Amino acid sequence: MPGLEFRRLGRTEMKPKALGLGCGHLGDPQQPDEEAATTIREAIERGINFVDTSPYYGVSERRVGQALAGGWRDKVYLQTKVGSHPRFLRDFSEEATAWSLENSFNELRTDYVDSVLIHGPRYDIEAPLDTCLDVLVEWKAKGRIGHIGIGVRQHEFHRRAIETGEIDIVLSYLDYTLLSQSLAKTTIPLALENDIGI
């Protein structure tokens, strides 16, 4: 994929290729670990430099950590999420957020993650933007996290998160596809105005 352009991800100044590797599909425990590692490394060899995972995706984080060992971690931007570990699903408390971060870093075998997203709040955005966001800001200040974002479908949640001034990245879901481009009327203009990666 040498023809893929690099794109600046908003004010993060990260420059991923136009296509990244989402690792949700690598969380199936029936799939061999070796197959997952081969998939990730092959993607990197073909030019992919952005890898996204989550504790919600089964054994995905562990497999990403295994695949990126031995120098592969230095070749990619790595992103994971909080708020979606099955042990603390949609628990955005200080305890749950800190535990989830420590667990993810252990699974990923790294001391630093380029971006961490608040993942999937369903009915309320204020709780995730309270204590959970405070923990992420603290970890960012300590140099453990590069950037903070939100991964959720609701456009009004995107707006509220951007208004905090702490959100660098918005990950959307199903609203900028061949079938629907509703994000082009709401979040995308707001992201451009605030230099938010999307």
mmCIF file of C-alpha atoms in Angstrom:
data_model
loop_
_atom_site.group_PDB
_atom_site.id
_atom_site.type_symbol
_atom_site.label_atom_id
_atom_site.label_comp_id
_atom_site.label_asym_id
_atom_site.label_seq_id
_atom_site.Cartn_x
_atom_site.Cartn_y
_atom_site.Cartn_z
ATOM 1 C CA MET A 1 0.000 0.000 0.000
ATOM 2 C CA PRO A 2 2.755 2.471 -0.801
ATOM 3 C CA GLY A 3 0.245 4.770 -2.528
ATOM 4 C CA LEU A 4 -1.615 5.603 0.679
ATOM 5 C CA GLU A 5 -1.092 9.212 1.671
ATOM 6 C CA PHE A 6 -0.055 10.334 5.129
ATOM 7 C CA ARG A 7 -2.644 12.460 6.907
ATOM 8 C CA ARG A 8 -2.119 14.797 9.837
ATOM 9 C CA LEU A 9 -4.472 13.699 12.625
ATOM 10 C CA GLY A 10 -5.555 17.126 13.787
ATOM 11 C CA ARG A 11 -3.572 18.889 16.461
ATOM 12 C CA THR A 12 -2.010 15.603 17.572
ATOM 13 C CA GLU A 13 0.483 16.108 14.727
ATOM 14 C CA MET A 14 0.490 12.321 14.329
ATOM 15 C CA LYS A 15 0.746 11.409 10.660
ATOM 16 C CA PRO A 16 -0.901 8.034 10.074
ATOM 17 C CA LYS A 17 -1.533 6.617 6.643
ATOM 18 C CA ALA A 18 -5.036 7.126 5.232
ATOM 19 C CA LEU A 19 -5.895 3.546 6.220
ATOM 20 C CA GLY A 20 -5.308 2.094 9.682
ATOM 21 C CA LEU A 21 -5.701 -1.369 11.164
ATOM 22 C CA GLY A 22 -8.645 -1.881 13.494
ATOM 23 C CA CYS A 23 -8.098 -5.015 15.569
ATOM 24 C CA GLY A 24 -11.599 -5.850 16.747
ATOM 25 C CA HIS A 25 -11.633 -8.840 14.420
ATOM 26 C CA LEU A 26 -8.458 -10.168 16.040
ATOM 27 C CA GLY A 27 -10.170 -10.757 19.389
ATOM 28 C CA ASP A 28 -11.770 -14.083 18.484
ATOM 29 C CA PRO A 29 -10.317 -16.699 20.863
ATOM 30 C CA GLN A 30 -10.930 -19.388 18.218
ATOM 31 C CA GLN A 31 -8.414 -17.725 15.923
ATOM 32 C CA PRO A 32 -4.793 -18.802 16.470
ATOM 33 C CA ASP A 33 -2.494 -16.222 18.080
ATOM 34 C CA GLU A 34 0.021 -16.747 15.281
ATOM 35 C CA GLU A 35 -2.561 -15.807 12.662
ATOM 36 C CA ALA A 36 -3.304 -12.538 14.450
ATOM 37 C CA ALA A 37 0.406 -11.696 14.761
ATOM 38 C CA THR A 38 0.946 -12.455 11.082
ATOM 39 C CA THR A 39 -1.976 -10.201 10.140
ATOM 40 C CA ILE A 40 -0.650 -7.264 12.169
ATOM 41 C CA ARG A 41 2.947 -7.594 10.993
ATOM 42 C CA GLU A 42 1.924 -8.070 7.372
ATOM 43 C CA ALA A 43 -0.172 -4.902 7.573
ATOM 44 C CA ILE A 44 2.816 -2.991 8.947
ATOM 45 C CA GLU A 45 5.096 -4.364 6.261
ATOM 46 C CA ARG A 46 2.582 -3.160 3.665
ATOM 47 C CA GLY A 47 2.721 0.373 5.042
ATOM 48 C CA ILE A 48 0.050 0.546 7.756
ATOM 49 C CA ASN A 49 1.298 2.650 10.665
ATOM 50 C CA PHE A 50 -1.808 3.057 12.855
ATOM 51 C CA VAL A 51 -3.147 0.188 14.999
ATOM 52 C CA ASP A 52 -6.366 0.507 17.002
ATOM 53 C CA THR A 53 -7.585 -1.944 19.642
ATOM 54 C CA SER A 54 -9.678 -2.081 22.802
ATOM 55 C CA PRO A 55 -10.139 -4.240 25.898
ATOM 56 C CA TYR A 56 -13.679 -4.787 24.614
ATOM 57 C CA TYR A 57 -12.326 -6.807 21.683
ATOM 58 C CA GLY A 58 -11.666 -10.045 23.552
ATOM 59 C CA VAL A 59 -8.001 -11.088 23.377
ATOM 60 C CA SER A 60 -7.151 -8.384 20.828
ATOM 61 C CA GLU A 61 -4.953 -6.261 23.111
ATOM 62 C CA ARG A 62 -2.893 -9.263 24.189
ATOM 63 C CA ARG A 63 -2.392 -10.295 20.575
ATOM 64 C CA VAL A 64 -1.476 -6.777 19.512
ATOM 65 C CA GLY A 65 1.091 -6.690 22.326
ATOM 66 C CA GLN A 66 2.575 -10.003 21.189
ATOM 67 C CA ALA A 67 2.696 -8.911 17.551
ATOM 68 C CA LEU A 68 4.351 -5.570 18.349
ATOM 69 C CA ALA A 69 7.081 -7.109 20.527
ATOM 70 C CA GLY A 70 10.608 -7.279 19.179
ATOM 71 C CA GLY A 71 10.763 -3.768 17.700
ATOM 72 C CA TRP A 72 7.434 -3.681 15.848
ATOM 73 C CA ARG A 73 5.923 -1.262 18.398
ATOM 74 C CA ASP A 74 8.244 1.496 17.178
ATOM 75 C CA LYS A 75 6.770 1.252 13.679
ATOM 76 C CA VAL A 76 3.191 2.271 14.534
ATOM 77 C CA TYR A 77 0.935 4.693 16.301
ATOM 78 C CA LEU A 78 -0.930 2.617 18.886
ATOM 79 C CA GLN A 79 -4.420 3.416 20.141
ATOM 80 C CA THR A 80 -6.607 1.706 22.741
ATOM 81 C CA LYS A 81 -9.657 2.598 24.803
ATOM 82 C CA VAL A 82 -11.100 2.850 28.325
ATOM 83 C CA GLY A 83 -14.606 2.313 29.612
ATOM 84 C CA SER A 84 -15.165 -0.924 27.752
ATOM 85 C CA HIS A 85 -13.273 -3.633 29.604
ATOM 86 C CA PRO A 86 -15.809 -6.394 30.426
ATOM 87 C CA ARG A 87 -14.781 -6.246 34.100
ATOM 88 C CA PHE A 88 -15.757 -2.548 34.283
ATOM 89 C CA LEU A 89 -18.047 -2.170 31.272
ATOM 90 C CA ARG A 90 -19.195 1.447 30.949
ATOM 91 C CA ASP A 91 -17.776 2.217 34.370
ATOM 92 C CA PHE A 92 -16.026 5.563 34.002
ATOM 93 C CA SER A 93 -14.960 5.910 37.631
ATOM 94 C CA GLU A 94 -11.403 6.731 38.681
ATOM 95 C CA GLU A 95 -10.815 3.181 39.902
ATOM 96 C CA ALA A 96 -12.126 1.539 36.732
ATOM 97 C CA THR A 97 -10.273 3.919 34.413
ATOM 98 C CA ALA A 98 -6.923 3.515 36.186
ATOM 99 C CA TRP A 99 -7.327 -0.260 36.371
ATOM 100 C CA SER A 100 -8.255 -0.462 32.686
ATOM 101 C CA LEU A 101 -5.257 1.640 31.645
ATOM 102 C CA GLU A 102 -2.816 -0.466 33.674
ATOM 103 C CA ASN A 103 -4.344 -3.657 32.322
ATOM 104 C CA SER A 104 -4.212 -2.432 28.718
ATOM 105 C CA PHE A 105 -0.601 -1.310 29.004
ATOM 106 C CA ASN A 106 0.306 -4.727 30.424
ATOM 107 C CA GLU A 107 -1.546 -6.549 27.650
ATOM 108 C CA LEU A 108 0.014 -4.298 25.008
ATOM 109 C CA ARG A 109 3.486 -4.705 26.553
ATOM 110 C CA THR A 110 4.190 -0.996 26.411
ATOM 111 C CA ASP A 111 4.786 1.967 28.717
ATOM 112 C CA TYR A 112 3.317 4.464 26.254
ATOM 113 C CA VAL A 113 0.235 4.561 24.055
ATOM 114 C CA ASP A 114 -0.100 7.246 21.392
ATOM 115 C CA SER A 115 -3.823 7.742 21.991
ATOM 116 C CA VAL A 116 -6.496 6.477 24.362
ATOM 117 C CA LEU A 117 -10.194 6.953 23.663
ATOM 118 C CA ILE A 118 -13.159 7.026 26.030
ATOM 119 C CA HIS A 119 -15.094 4.151 24.518
ATOM 120 C CA GLY A 120 -18.810 3.846 23.964
ATOM 121 C CA PRO A 121 -20.750 5.771 26.593
ATOM 122 C CA ARG A 122 -24.377 5.067 25.713
ATOM 123 C CA TYR A 123 -26.776 7.407 27.474
ATOM 124 C CA ASP A 124 -24.661 9.930 29.354
ATOM 125 C CA ILE A 125 -21.554 11.810 28.302
ATOM 126 C CA GLU A 126 -21.080 13.871 31.470
ATOM 127 C CA ALA A 127 -19.858 10.994 33.680
ATOM 128 C CA PRO A 128 -17.158 9.914 31.183
ATOM 129 C CA LEU A 129 -16.060 13.543 30.805
ATOM 130 C CA ASP A 130 -15.679 13.897 34.569
ATOM 131 C CA THR A 131 -13.436 11.521 36.546
ATOM 132 C CA CYS A 132 -12.485 9.323 33.587
ATOM 133 C CA LEU A 133 -11.245 12.298 31.595
ATOM 134 C CA ASP A 134 -9.370 13.578 34.671
ATOM 135 C CA VAL A 135 -7.464 10.280 34.888
ATOM 136 C CA LEU A 136 -6.597 10.407 31.187
ATOM 137 C CA VAL A 137 -5.379 14.015 31.487
ATOM 138 C CA GLU A 138 -3.222 12.960 34.447
ATOM 139 C CA TRP A 139 -1.703 10.064 32.504
ATOM 140 C CA LYS A 140 -1.088 12.370 29.558
ATOM 141 C CA ALA A 141 0.710 14.835 31.848
ATOM 142 C CA LYS A 142 2.890 11.960 33.098
ATOM 143 C CA GLY A 143 3.852 11.083 29.520
ATOM 144 C CA ARG A 144 2.122 7.698 29.485
ATOM 145 C CA ILE A 145 -0.516 8.759 26.928
ATOM 146 C CA GLY A 146 0.134 10.955 23.913
ATOM 147 C CA HIS A 147 -3.412 12.066 23.131
ATOM 148 C CA ILE A 148 -6.973 11.694 24.388
ATOM 149 C CA GLY A 149 -10.085 11.044 22.370
ATOM 150 C CA ILE A 150 -13.599 9.688 22.335
ATOM 151 C CA GLY A 151 -15.035 6.770 20.409
ATOM 152 C CA VAL A 152 -18.812 6.963 20.305
ATOM 153 C CA ARG A 153 -21.573 7.264 17.733
ATOM 154 C CA GLN A 154 -23.712 10.107 19.085
ATOM 155 C CA HIS A 155 -22.843 13.386 17.357
ATOM 156 C CA GLU A 156 -24.004 15.445 20.341
ATOM 157 C CA PHE A 157 -21.499 13.516 22.486
ATOM 158 C CA HIS A 158 -18.758 14.437 20.013
ATOM 159 C CA ARG A 159 -19.668 18.119 20.406
ATOM 160 C CA ARG A 160 -19.718 17.978 24.194
ATOM 161 C CA ALA A 161 -16.383 16.145 24.334
ATOM 162 C CA ILE A 162 -14.732 18.652 21.993
ATOM 163 C CA GLU A 163 -16.056 21.492 24.165
ATOM 164 C CA THR A 164 -13.930 20.243 27.095
ATOM 165 C CA GLY A 165 -10.787 21.333 25.270
ATOM 166 C CA GLU A 166 -9.066 18.072 26.260
ATOM 167 C CA ILE A 167 -10.193 15.869 23.374
ATOM 168 C CA ASP A 168 -7.752 15.530 20.468
ATOM 169 C CA ILE A 169 -9.434 12.727 18.487
ATOM 170 C CA VAL A 170 -12.990 11.677 17.648
ATOM 171 C CA LEU A 171 -13.650 8.166 16.387
ATOM 172 C CA SER A 172 -17.063 7.834 14.805
ATOM 173 C CA TYR A 173 -19.050 4.745 13.901
ATOM 174 C CA LEU A 174 -21.321 4.066 10.920
ATOM 175 C CA ASP A 175 -22.018 7.728 10.103
ATOM 176 C CA TYR A 176 -19.438 8.327 7.403
ATOM 177 C CA THR A 177 -19.867 5.418 5.011
ATOM 178 C CA LEU A 178 -21.074 4.787 1.478
ATOM 179 C CA LEU A 179 -24.619 4.641 2.883
ATOM 180 C CA SER A 180 -24.581 7.589 5.268
ATOM 181 C CA GLN A 181 -22.449 10.697 5.519
ATOM 182 C CA SER A 182 -24.399 12.432 8.303
ATOM 183 C CA LEU A 183 -21.126 13.172 10.120
ATOM 184 C CA ALA A 184 -20.260 15.619 7.320
ATOM 185 C CA LYS A 185 -22.982 17.963 8.567
ATOM 186 C CA THR A 186 -22.198 17.808 12.271
ATOM 187 C CA THR A 187 -18.922 16.531 13.717
ATOM 188 C CA ILE A 188 -16.612 16.945 10.746
ATOM 189 C CA PRO A 189 -17.083 20.738 10.454
ATOM 190 C CA LEU A 190 -16.725 21.044 14.242
ATOM 191 C CA ALA A 191 -13.572 18.923 14.189
ATOM 192 C CA LEU A 192 -12.071 21.037 11.410
ATOM 193 C CA GLU A 193 -12.898 24.221 13.288
ATOM 194 C CA ASN A 194 -11.154 22.928 16.435
ATOM 195 C CA ASP A 195 -8.316 21.009 14.695
ATOM 196 C CA ILE A 196 -9.538 17.693 16.089
ATOM 197 C CA GLY A 197 -8.375 14.463 14.487
ATOM 198 C CA ILE A 198 -11.258 12.397 13.184
#
